[in-house]
DNA sequence: ATTATAATTGCACATTTGTTCTATGTCAAG
DNA sequence: CTTGACATAGAACAAATGTGCAATTATAAT
């Protein structure tokens, strides 16, 4: 069993390395057949099999039925190197305010307001990002101050330990906490290590987005 | 003659901008058909025609017969400048780490490391800025977390109520606090409104810089 | 008005390419 | 040794996709 698993993971790692390399060299991703040829995998379906594994592990994103539709999620090589000059700046839609007493808004107030951030500050995956400004000091246990700007990625599930904006049904409030799934319950841990976690039933929390960045601007 | 040429060039520029944008968003280049749809070009051969033009002008590279085989060559026009307006990027020198137990360093470790931030995020005065990364949780009362990046402006005096990095002689430590001059003494107020201020003699504090921005990057 | 050139259309065609399905091989655990 | 999950092959198929070409229209120069 160990041999099998490691073999698979090794193959996947090899494949991921090849993907990075190919994309960096060519500027576009390879086809399944090209991957197969490079790694001596004679069957396209086996390549698909591995790709599916990589996708499940969250290392790549794919668009189905799209040729060369592979995107690296966390790319150590920074493919934007050869995209020099092309939008070094990200325009992240500003959706309004986040307050404890209401769920986060789902769409932009007027659609035009954005927050401009350097793309270099983000990873490869810049989809689903949006920005909110914190109103009030209710998120102080997340080390977040009145007026801070929080940048989130829209997703309804996060990995253990990641900071997320969660809506608590029974409390009817939005809060920013580190989320740990512990069976039927969820542990919500304040970012401030001196503060105690709270525990809520798993079906009581709705993750509204993952916190990717916090920006505090003071008087300049 | 003029009309024709500019029309063509305009279309090509438009196409180049779309290519940049698409690649940045998706991680792989578009197909000729996708380009056509995006730019309202109803015929694939016309898209090809434009692409050939872009290639001849050296703006893109293509692999023939390869789907999505478009690669951007370095862009002389910097289209992002047009798209995002004055999106010049500030390179702020990264001076190292700020810890409670030492004064902030005065010059860069190696001179090369910088933090790239959008100029738009700052006020008009962008002189004397430098960046430090916070080590440890000793600044938690300033709502600053281990690993946060703090951007400061080098100055040895601040206005009442501004947040500053101050060195306390008697305590031999650096701390981030809001500073209020109250005659012969100075009140140092934590950013966290639930916490109590401390009072020190005016000649005991040395302002090392004003805090202009705090950036917290989480897993992206 | 004429004409040459640029721009455009529409379509057919040949590949390229992702997916699926069935059959077969492998290996560790019981 | 048998079993069941994992791993692999191979081929066939449908869809995606680049290319070529003949015909048509627009534009600017003569």
Short mmCIF file of C-alpha atoms (C1' of nucleotides) in Angstrom, two decimals:
data_model
loop_
_atom_site.label_atom_id
_atom_site.label_comp_id
_atom_site.label_asym_id
_atom_site.label_seq_id
_atom_site.Cartn_x
_atom_site.Cartn_y
_atom_site.Cartn_z
CA UNK A 1 0.00 0.00 0.00
CA UNK A 2 2.80 2.37 0.82
CA UNK A 3 4.52 1.67 -2.47
CA UNK A 4 1.38 2.39 -4.41
CA UNK A 5 0.57 5.64 -2.72
CA UNK A 6 4.06 7.03 -2.90
CA UNK A 7 4.34 6.00 -6.52
CA UNK A 8 1.19 7.89 -7.29
CA UNK A 9 2.20 10.96 -5.38
CA UNK A 10 5.63 10.89 -6.94
CA UNK A 11 4.10 10.72 -10.39
CA UNK A 12 1.81 13.60 -9.56
CA UNK A 13 4.67 15.67 -8.23
CA UNK A 14 6.63 14.91 -11.36
CA UNK A 15 3.66 15.92 -13.44
CA UNK A 16 3.18 19.13 -11.53
CA UNK A 17 6.83 19.99 -12.06
CA UNK A 18 6.45 19.33 -15.75
CA UNK A 19 3.37 21.52 -15.92
CA UNK A 20 5.18 24.41 -14.27
CA UNK A 21 8.10 23.98 -16.53
CA UNK A 22 6.06 23.68 -19.69
CA UNK A 23 3.92 26.69 -18.91
CA UNK A 24 6.94 28.78 -18.09
CA UNK A 25 8.67 27.76 -21.26
CA UNK A 26 5.78 27.99 -23.66
CA UNK A 27 3.40 30.46 -22.14
CA UNK A 28 0.50 28.06 -22.40
CA UNK A 29 -0.29 24.73 -20.78
CA UNK A 30 0.34 21.33 -22.41
CA UNK A 31 -2.23 18.87 -23.72
CA UNK A 32 -2.82 15.57 -22.02
CA UNK A 33 -0.95 13.89 -24.83
CA UNK A 34 2.04 16.14 -24.47
CA UNK A 35 2.12 15.42 -20.77
CA UNK A 36 2.00 11.73 -21.56
CA UNK A 37 4.86 11.91 -24.00
CA UNK A 38 7.02 13.93 -21.65
CA UNK A 39 6.50 11.61 -18.71
CA UNK A 40 6.38 8.38 -20.68
CA UNK A 41 2.78 7.73 -19.94
CA UNK A 42 1.46 5.89 -22.96
CA UNK A 43 -2.23 6.34 -22.31
CA UNK A 44 -4.17 9.58 -22.36
CA UNK A 45 -6.64 8.21 -19.87
CA UNK A 46 -3.86 7.57 -17.39
CA UNK A 47 -2.75 11.16 -17.74
CA UNK A 48 -6.34 12.20 -17.09
CA UNK A 49 -6.32 9.99 -14.04
CA UNK A 50 -3.29 11.72 -12.63
CA UNK A 51 -4.62 15.14 -13.51
CA UNK A 52 -7.78 14.36 -11.66
CA UNK A 53 -5.68 13.52 -8.64
CA UNK A 54 -3.79 16.79 -8.87
CA UNK A 55 -7.06 18.62 -9.17
CA UNK A 56 -8.53 16.88 -6.15
CA UNK A 57 -5.48 17.80 -4.16
CA UNK A 58 -6.05 21.39 -5.16
CA UNK A 59 -2.75 21.78 -6.95
CA UNK A 60 -4.26 22.60 -10.30
CA UNK A 61 -7.50 23.93 -11.70
CA UNK A 62 -9.03 22.64 -14.89
CA UNK A 63 -11.76 23.67 -17.27
CA UNK A 64 -13.41 20.58 -18.63
CA UNK A 65 -13.45 20.07 -22.38
CA UNK A 66 -11.14 23.02 -22.82
CA UNK A 67 -7.94 22.23 -24.62
CA UNK A 68 -4.91 23.03 -22.52
CA UNK A 69 -7.32 24.17 -19.84
CA UNK A 70 -4.92 23.61 -16.96
CA UNK A 71 -4.09 26.30 -14.48
CA UNK A 72 -1.60 25.91 -11.67
CA UNK A 73 -3.03 26.94 -8.36
CA UNK A 74 0.05 27.60 -6.27
CA UNK A 75 2.81 28.12 -8.72
CA UNK A 76 6.31 28.43 -7.36
CA UNK A 77 7.57 29.73 -10.67
CA UNK A 78 5.41 32.82 -11.12
CA UNK A 79 4.33 32.45 -14.74
CA UNK A 80 3.57 36.16 -14.81
CA UNK A 81 7.26 36.68 -15.46
CA UNK A 82 6.72 36.46 -19.17
CA UNK A 83 3.56 38.49 -18.91
CA UNK A 84 5.59 41.51 -18.07
CA UNK A 85 3.51 44.61 -17.91
CA UNK A 86 0.20 42.92 -18.34
CA UNK A 87 -1.98 44.11 -15.51
CA UNK A 88 0.46 44.26 -12.67
CA UNK A 89 -2.50 45.61 -10.77
CA UNK A 90 -5.53 43.68 -9.70
CA UNK A 91 -8.86 45.42 -9.59
CA UNK A 92 -10.81 43.77 -6.82
CA UNK A 93 -14.50 44.63 -6.60
CA UNK A 94 -15.42 46.48 -3.46
CA UNK A 95 -18.66 45.03 -2.16
CA UNK A 96 -19.30 47.36 0.71
CA UNK A 97 -19.10 46.93 4.44
CA UNK A 98 -18.82 43.98 6.71
CA UNK A 99 -20.55 44.34 10.03
CA UNK A 100 -21.22 41.83 12.74
CA UNK A 101 -24.96 42.12 12.47
CA UNK A 102 -25.46 41.16 8.82
CA UNK A 103 -24.26 38.62 6.26
CA UNK A 104 -21.78 39.93 3.75
CA UNK A 105 -23.30 41.46 0.63
CA UNK A 106 -23.28 39.29 -2.45
CA UNK A 107 -22.82 41.86 -5.13
CA UNK A 108 -21.32 45.25 -5.62
CA UNK A 109 -23.23 48.34 -4.64
CA UNK A 110 -22.81 49.98 -7.98
CA UNK A 111 -20.40 47.65 -9.68
CA UNK A 112 -17.81 50.27 -10.29
CA UNK A 113 -15.89 50.59 -7.06
CA UNK A 114 -12.74 48.57 -6.86
CA UNK A 115 -9.68 48.24 -4.73
CA UNK A 116 -6.39 48.26 -6.60
CA UNK A 117 -3.77 45.90 -5.29
CA UNK A 118 -0.53 44.71 -6.72
CA UNK A 119 -0.92 41.38 -8.31
CA UNK A 120 2.46 40.31 -6.95
CA UNK A 121 0.99 40.25 -3.48
CA UNK A 122 -1.33 37.44 -4.40
CA UNK A 123 -0.84 33.88 -5.43
CA UNK A 124 -1.66 32.58 -8.81
CA UNK A 125 -5.33 32.15 -8.18
CA UNK A 126 -6.91 35.57 -8.31
CA UNK A 127 -10.46 34.49 -9.03
CA UNK A 128 -13.39 35.23 -6.80
CA UNK A 129 -11.66 37.92 -4.85
CA UNK A 130 -13.63 40.78 -3.35
CA UNK A 131 -13.01 43.46 -0.80
CA UNK A 132 -14.97 44.65 2.20
CA UNK A 133 -14.40 47.40 4.69
CA UNK A 134 -14.84 46.54 8.32
CA UNK A 135 -17.26 48.68 10.26
CA UNK A 136 -17.00 48.76 14.00
CA UNK A 137 -14.66 47.04 16.38
CA UNK A 138 -16.56 43.79 16.68
CA UNK A 139 -13.80 41.89 14.87
CA UNK A 140 -11.14 43.01 17.29
CA UNK A 141 -10.50 39.44 18.34
CA UNK A 142 -9.48 38.76 14.75
CA UNK A 143 -6.96 41.60 15.10
CA UNK A 144 -9.09 43.65 12.78
CA UNK A 145 -9.82 47.27 13.43
CA UNK A 146 -12.62 49.59 12.48
CA UNK A 147 -11.97 50.79 8.95
CA UNK A 148 -9.67 47.96 7.89
CA UNK A 149 -10.08 46.58 4.41
CA UNK A 150 -10.44 42.83 4.19
CA UNK A 151 -9.91 40.95 0.94
CA UNK A 152 -11.65 37.64 0.65
CA UNK A 153 -12.08 34.90 -1.86
CA UNK A 154 -15.61 33.74 -2.37
CA UNK A 155 -15.86 30.11 -1.27
CA UNK A 156 -18.13 28.19 1.03
CA UNK A 157 -15.61 25.83 2.48
CA UNK A 158 -12.10 26.40 3.82
CA UNK A 159 -9.25 24.24 4.99
CA UNK A 160 -8.71 23.71 8.68
CA UNK A 161 -6.98 26.67 10.23
CA UNK A 162 -7.80 29.15 7.52
CA UNK A 163 -9.37 32.44 8.42
CA UNK A 164 -12.84 32.89 7.02
CA UNK A 165 -15.83 35.15 7.15
CA UNK A 166 -18.54 32.99 8.65
CA UNK A 167 -22.20 33.63 9.24
CA UNK A 168 -23.55 32.11 12.44
CA UNK A 169 -27.22 31.25 12.04
CA UNK A 170 -28.16 31.10 15.67
CA UNK A 171 -26.29 34.26 16.59
CA UNK A 172 -27.30 36.00 13.38
CA UNK A 173 -23.90 37.55 12.97
CA UNK A 174 -20.91 37.64 10.72
CA UNK A 175 -17.52 37.10 12.25
CA UNK A 176 -13.97 36.53 11.11
CA UNK A 177 -12.37 33.49 12.66
CA UNK A 178 -9.98 30.68 12.00
CA UNK A 179 -12.09 27.63 11.21
CA UNK A 180 -11.43 24.10 12.37
CA UNK A 181 -13.83 21.32 11.50
CA UNK A 182 -14.04 18.89 14.38
CA UNK A 183 -16.63 16.33 13.43
CA UNK A 184 -20.11 17.57 14.13
CA UNK A 185 -18.92 20.82 15.58
CA UNK A 186 -16.73 23.61 14.39
CA UNK A 187 -14.11 25.39 16.41
CA UNK A 188 -13.85 29.09 15.72
CA UNK A 189 -10.51 30.38 16.88
CA UNK A 190 -9.76 34.08 17.20
CA UNK A 191 -6.61 35.21 15.44
CA UNK A 192 -5.48 36.73 18.70
CA UNK A 193 -3.68 33.83 20.36
CA UNK A 194 -4.50 35.14 23.82
CA UNK A 195 -8.22 34.68 23.27
CA UNK A 196 -10.33 31.59 23.66
CA UNK A 197 -12.08 29.73 20.84
CA UNK A 198 -15.80 29.22 20.60
CA UNK A 199 -17.52 26.03 19.51
CA UNK A 200 -20.64 25.84 17.40
CA UNK A 201 -22.56 23.02 15.65
CA UNK A 202 -21.30 22.45 12.13
CA UNK A 203 -24.68 23.19 10.58
CA UNK A 204 -24.81 26.54 12.31
CA UNK A 205 -21.90 28.06 10.40
CA UNK A 206 -21.92 29.22 6.83
CA UNK A 207 -18.56 30.12 5.39
CA UNK A 208 -18.92 33.22 3.23
CA UNK A 209 -15.37 33.55 2.05
CA UNK A 210 -11.78 32.99 2.93
CA UNK A 211 -9.77 35.90 4.22
CA UNK A 212 -6.80 36.44 1.95
CA UNK A 213 -5.49 39.77 3.10
CA UNK A 214 -6.09 42.52 5.60
CA UNK A 215 -5.04 46.08 4.89
CA UNK A 216 -5.06 48.86 7.43
CA UNK A 217 -4.45 52.34 6.15
CA UNK A 218 -3.63 55.00 8.66
CA UNK A 219 -3.35 58.69 8.16
CA UNK A 220 -0.79 59.28 5.49
CA UNK B 1 -4.91 55.65 -45.55
CA UNK B 2 -4.85 57.10 -42.10
CA UNK B 3 -8.26 55.84 -41.17
CA UNK B 4 -7.51 52.33 -42.25
CA UNK B 5 -4.23 52.04 -40.48
CA UNK B 6 -5.43 53.42 -37.19
CA UNK B 7 -8.49 51.24 -37.29
CA UNK B 8 -6.35 48.19 -37.76
CA UNK B 9 -3.86 49.16 -35.10
CA UNK B 10 -6.63 50.00 -32.72
CA UNK B 11 -8.17 46.59 -33.23
CA UNK B 12 -4.85 44.94 -32.69
CA UNK B 13 -4.19 46.90 -29.52
CA UNK B 14 -7.63 45.95 -28.32
CA UNK B 15 -6.89 42.35 -29.11
CA UNK B 16 -3.58 42.46 -27.34
CA UNK B 17 -5.24 43.90 -24.26
CA UNK B 18 -7.81 41.13 -24.34
CA UNK B 19 -5.10 38.51 -24.65
CA UNK B 20 -3.28 39.88 -21.61
CA UNK B 21 -6.42 40.02 -19.65
CA UNK B 22 -7.60 36.57 -20.62
CA UNK B 23 -4.29 34.93 -19.88
CA UNK B 24 -4.05 36.63 -16.55
CA UNK B 25 -7.52 35.61 -15.61
CA UNK B 26 -7.50 32.05 -16.88
CA UNK B 27 -3.90 30.99 -16.85
CA UNK B 28 -4.04 29.87 -20.46
CA UNK B 29 -4.56 31.69 -23.73
CA UNK B 30 -7.88 31.96 -25.57
CA UNK B 31 -8.87 30.28 -28.81
CA UNK B 32 -9.40 32.26 -31.97
CA UNK B 33 -13.11 31.80 -31.54
CA UNK B 34 -13.05 33.09 -27.99
CA UNK B 35 -11.14 36.14 -29.15
CA UNK B 36 -13.70 36.69 -31.85
CA UNK B 37 -16.61 36.47 -29.47
CA UNK B 38 -15.00 38.82 -27.00
CA UNK B 39 -14.20 41.46 -29.57
CA UNK B 40 -17.24 41.00 -31.75
CA UNK B 41 -15.33 39.66 -34.69
CA UNK B 42 -17.70 37.29 -36.40
CA UNK B 43 -15.21 35.41 -38.50
CA UNK B 44 -12.42 33.19 -37.27
CA UNK B 45 -10.35 33.98 -40.31
CA UNK B 46 -10.50 37.66 -39.46
CA UNK B 47 -9.20 36.92 -36.02
CA UNK B 48 -6.40 34.97 -37.65
CA UNK B 49 -5.74 37.93 -39.85
CA UNK B 50 -5.33 40.22 -36.85
CA UNK B 51 -3.26 37.69 -34.99
CA UNK B 52 -0.94 37.44 -37.94
CA UNK B 53 -0.57 41.20 -37.76
CA UNK B 54 0.25 41.11 -34.09
CA UNK B 55 2.77 38.39 -34.74
CA UNK B 56 4.42 40.31 -37.55
CA UNK B 57 4.72 43.32 -35.30
CA UNK B 58 6.46 41.09 -32.79
CA UNK B 59 3.87 41.54 -30.07
CA UNK B 60 2.96 37.90 -29.79
CA UNK B 61 4.42 34.53 -30.61
CA UNK B 62 2.39 31.68 -31.97
CA UNK B 63 2.80 27.97 -32.55
CA UNK B 64 0.95 26.99 -35.65
CA UNK B 65 -1.71 24.32 -35.38
CA UNK B 66 -1.44 24.40 -31.63
CA UNK B 67 -4.66 25.19 -29.86
CA UNK B 68 -4.35 28.25 -27.66
CA UNK B 69 -0.76 28.50 -28.82
CA UNK B 70 -0.41 32.22 -28.23
CA UNK B 71 2.36 33.69 -26.14
CA UNK B 72 2.70 37.37 -25.31
CA UNK B 73 6.05 38.90 -26.07
CA UNK B 74 7.19 41.66 -23.76
CA UNK B 75 4.84 44.52 -24.16
CA UNK B 76 6.35 47.86 -25.17
CA UNK B 77 3.12 49.72 -24.59
CA UNK B 78 2.34 48.65 -21.05
CA UNK B 79 -1.38 48.47 -21.67
CA UNK B 80 -2.09 48.10 -17.99
CA UNK B 81 -1.08 51.69 -17.55
CA UNK B 82 -3.93 52.73 -19.76
CA UNK B 83 -6.39 50.36 -18.21
CA UNK B 84 -5.74 51.17 -14.61
CA UNK B 85 -4.82 54.80 -14.90
CA UNK B 86 -1.96 55.97 -12.75
CA UNK B 87 -1.13 52.55 -11.44
CA UNK B 88 2.51 53.16 -10.87
CA UNK B 89 3.95 50.83 -8.36
CA UNK B 90 5.94 51.98 -5.39
CA UNK B 91 9.00 50.00 -4.46
CA UNK B 92 9.35 50.40 -0.75
CA UNK B 93 12.63 49.20 0.75
CA UNK B 94 12.22 46.28 3.05
CA UNK B 95 14.44 46.88 6.06
CA UNK B 96 13.97 43.60 7.85
CA UNK B 97 12.14 42.70 10.98
CA UNK B 98 10.66 44.64 13.80
CA UNK B 99 10.81 42.96 17.16
CA UNK B 100 10.01 44.27 20.58
CA UNK B 101 13.52 43.80 21.85
CA UNK B 102 15.45 45.96 19.39
CA UNK B 103 15.27 49.36 17.70
CA UNK B 104 14.23 49.27 14.10
CA UNK B 105 17.06 48.83 11.66
CA UNK B 106 18.18 51.95 9.84
CA UNK B 107 19.16 50.56 6.51
CA UNK B 108 18.31 47.68 4.26
CA UNK B 109 19.91 44.32 4.82
CA UNK B 110 21.12 43.97 1.27
CA UNK B 111 19.48 46.89 -0.45
CA UNK B 112 17.65 44.79 -2.95
CA UNK B 113 14.54 43.62 -1.19
CA UNK B 114 11.49 45.72 -1.68
CA UNK B 115 7.79 45.57 -1.15
CA UNK B 116 5.67 46.50 -4.14
CA UNK B 117 2.58 48.50 -3.35
CA UNK B 118 0.23 50.47 -5.48
CA UNK B 119 1.00 54.13 -5.36
CA UNK B 120 -2.72 54.84 -5.36
CA UNK B 121 -2.98 53.46 -1.85
CA UNK B 122 -0.81 56.23 -0.51
CA UNK B 123 -1.18 59.93 -0.20
CA UNK B 124 0.84 62.37 -2.14
CA UNK B 125 3.87 62.14 0.08
CA UNK B 126 5.67 58.92 -0.69
CA UNK B 127 9.08 59.88 0.64
CA UNK B 128 10.84 58.17 3.49
CA UNK B 129 8.68 55.08 3.37
CA UNK B 130 10.06 51.74 4.44
CA UNK B 131 8.65 48.34 5.29
CA UNK B 132 9.19 46.00 8.18
CA UNK B 133 7.87 42.59 8.95
CA UNK B 134 6.62 42.01 12.44
CA UNK B 135 8.13 39.10 14.29
CA UNK B 136 6.31 37.69 17.25
CA UNK B 137 3.03 38.63 18.83
CA UNK B 138 4.34 41.36 21.07
CA UNK B 139 2.44 44.01 19.12
CA UNK B 140 -0.89 42.32 19.56
CA UNK B 141 -2.18 45.30 21.48
CA UNK B 142 -1.65 47.33 18.32
CA UNK B 143 -3.80 44.76 16.50
CA UNK B 144 -0.72 43.55 14.73
CA UNK B 145 -0.03 39.93 14.23
CA UNK B 146 3.10 37.87 13.81
CA UNK B 147 4.12 38.09 10.16
CA UNK B 148 2.29 41.29 9.35
CA UNK B 149 4.04 43.81 7.16
CA UNK B 150 4.14 47.34 8.52
CA UNK B 151 4.89 50.30 6.30
CA UNK B 152 6.28 53.33 8.04
CA UNK B 153 7.50 56.78 7.15
CA UNK B 154 10.76 57.77 8.66
CA UNK B 155 10.18 60.70 11.00
CA UNK B 156 11.04 61.48 14.58
CA UNK B 157 7.94 63.34 15.54
CA UNK B 158 4.26 62.60 14.96
CA UNK B 159 0.99 64.38 15.49
CA UNK B 160 -1.12 63.58 18.50
CA UNK B 161 -3.07 60.38 17.94
CA UNK B 162 -0.94 59.03 15.16
CA UNK B 163 0.40 55.52 15.36
CA UNK B 164 4.16 55.33 15.53
CA UNK B 165 6.98 52.94 16.10
CA UNK B 166 8.62 54.19 19.29
CA UNK B 167 11.72 53.07 21.11
CA UNK B 168 11.45 53.20 24.88
CA UNK B 169 14.85 53.85 26.42
CA UNK B 170 14.12 52.60 29.89
CA UNK B 171 12.32 49.49 28.70
CA UNK B 172 14.76 48.94 25.83
CA UNK B 173 12.02 47.92 23.46
CA UNK B 174 10.29 48.90 20.26
CA UNK B 175 6.54 49.12 20.29
CA UNK B 176 3.76 50.37 18.05
CA UNK B 177 1.40 52.76 19.76
CA UNK B 178 -0.73 55.79 19.24
CA UNK B 179 1.21 58.75 20.62
CA UNK B 180 -0.21 61.65 22.61
CA UNK B 181 2.08 64.34 23.95
CA UNK B 182 0.79 65.51 27.30
CA UNK B 183 3.26 68.05 28.60
CA UNK B 184 6.26 66.38 30.17
CA UNK B 185 4.89 62.91 29.65
CA UNK B 186 3.68 60.92 26.70
CA UNK B 187 0.64 58.74 26.63
CA UNK B 188 1.03 55.59 24.55
CA UNK B 189 -2.35 54.21 23.64
CA UNK B 190 -2.82 50.74 22.18
CA UNK B 191 -4.82 50.57 18.97
CA UNK B 192 -7.07 48.07 20.62
CA UNK B 193 -9.65 50.30 22.32
CA UNK B 194 -10.24 47.75 25.05
CA UNK B 195 -6.72 48.05 26.32
CA UNK B 196 -5.24 50.59 28.71
CA UNK B 197 -2.65 53.24 27.81
CA UNK B 198 0.75 53.52 29.36
CA UNK B 199 2.46 56.74 30.38
CA UNK B 200 6.16 57.45 30.01
CA UNK B 201 8.36 60.54 30.42
CA UNK B 202 8.69 62.50 27.21
CA UNK B 203 12.45 62.13 27.13
CA UNK B 204 12.15 58.39 27.36
CA UNK B 205 10.47 57.88 23.98
CA UNK B 206 12.10 58.11 20.61
CA UNK B 207 9.78 58.06 17.63
CA UNK B 208 11.30 55.95 14.91
CA UNK B 209 8.64 56.33 12.27
CA UNK B 210 4.97 56.81 11.67
CA UNK B 211 2.87 53.79 10.80
CA UNK B 212 1.26 54.38 7.45
CA UNK B 213 -0.11 50.98 6.60
CA UNK B 214 -0.41 47.47 7.92
CA UNK B 215 -0.73 44.52 5.57
CA UNK B 216 -1.59 41.04 6.66
CA UNK B 217 -1.29 38.32 4.07
CA UNK B 218 -2.91 35.01 4.79
CA UNK B 219 -2.64 31.80 2.81
CA UNK B 220 -3.72 32.54 -0.67
"C1'" DA C 1 -14.78 56.70 -61.90
"C1'" DT C 2 -11.35 53.35 -61.57
"C1'" DT C 3 -8.40 50.48 -59.39
"C1'" DA C 4 -5.45 48.28 -56.24
"C1'" DT C 5 -5.20 47.14 -51.71
"C1'" DA C 6 -7.02 46.35 -47.26
"C1'" DA C 7 -10.67 44.39 -44.62
"C1'" DT C 8 -14.17 41.07 -44.07
"C1'" DT C 9 -17.28 37.06 -44.58
"C1'" DG C 10 -18.65 32.24 -44.56
"C1'" DC C 11 -17.71 27.83 -44.69
"C1'" DA C 12 -15.58 23.47 -45.13
"C1'" DC C 13 -11.96 20.62 -43.65
"C1'" DA C 14 -8.40 18.44 -41.19
"C1'" DT C 15 -6.35 18.08 -36.85
"C1'" DT C 16 -5.90 18.46 -32.30
"C1'" DT C 17 -7.53 17.27 -28.10
"C1'" DG C 18 -10.46 15.96 -23.90
"C1'" DT C 19 -13.47 12.24 -22.45
"C1'" DT C 20 -15.33 7.80 -21.80
"C1'" DC C 21 -15.63 2.94 -21.55
"C1'" DT C 22 -14.19 -1.61 -21.24
"C1'" DA C 23 -10.71 -4.80 -20.36
"C1'" DT C 24 -6.54 -5.98 -18.17
"C1'" DG C 25 -2.72 -5.86 -14.97
"C1'" DT C 26 -0.69 -5.22 -10.13
"C1'" DC C 27 -0.15 -5.51 -5.39
"C1'" DA C 28 -0.91 -5.63 -0.49
"C1'" DA C 29 -3.91 -7.47 2.95
"C1'" DG C 30 -6.78 -11.11 4.83
"C1'" DC D 1 -4.73 -17.88 -2.84
"C1'" DT D 2 -8.27 -14.78 -3.29
"C1'" DT D 3 -9.92 -10.37 -3.24
"C1'" DG D 4 -10.64 -5.65 -3.89
"C1'" DA D 5 -8.83 -1.32 -4.67
"C1'" DC D 6 -5.58 0.95 -7.30
"C1'" DA D 7 -3.17 1.42 -11.74
"C1'" DT D 8 -2.77 0.90 -16.75
"C1'" DA D 9 -3.87 0.18 -21.70
"C1'" DG D 10 -6.20 0.90 -25.85
"C1'" DA D 11 -9.33 2.48 -28.74
"C1'" DA D 12 -13.22 4.98 -30.25
"C1'" DC D 13 -15.77 9.24 -30.15
"C1'" DA D 14 -17.31 13.84 -29.92
"C1'" DA D 15 -16.01 18.30 -29.43
"C1'" DA D 16 -12.88 21.95 -29.78
"C1'" DT D 17 -9.95 24.38 -32.64
"C1'" DG D 18 -6.62 26.19 -36.29
"C1'" DT D 19 -6.30 26.85 -41.28
"C1'" DG D 20 -7.26 27.66 -46.15
"C1'" DC D 21 -9.76 29.63 -49.69
"C1'" DA D 22 -12.91 31.80 -52.67
"C1'" DA D 23 -15.99 35.51 -52.71
"C1'" DT D 24 -17.44 40.06 -51.23
"C1'" DT D 25 -17.21 44.69 -49.47
"C1'" DA D 26 -14.87 48.96 -48.02
"C1'" DT D 27 -11.38 52.42 -48.49
"C1'" DA D 28 -8.05 55.46 -50.21
"C1'" DA D 29 -5.13 56.79 -53.94
"C1'" DT D 30 -4.96 57.82 -58.85
#
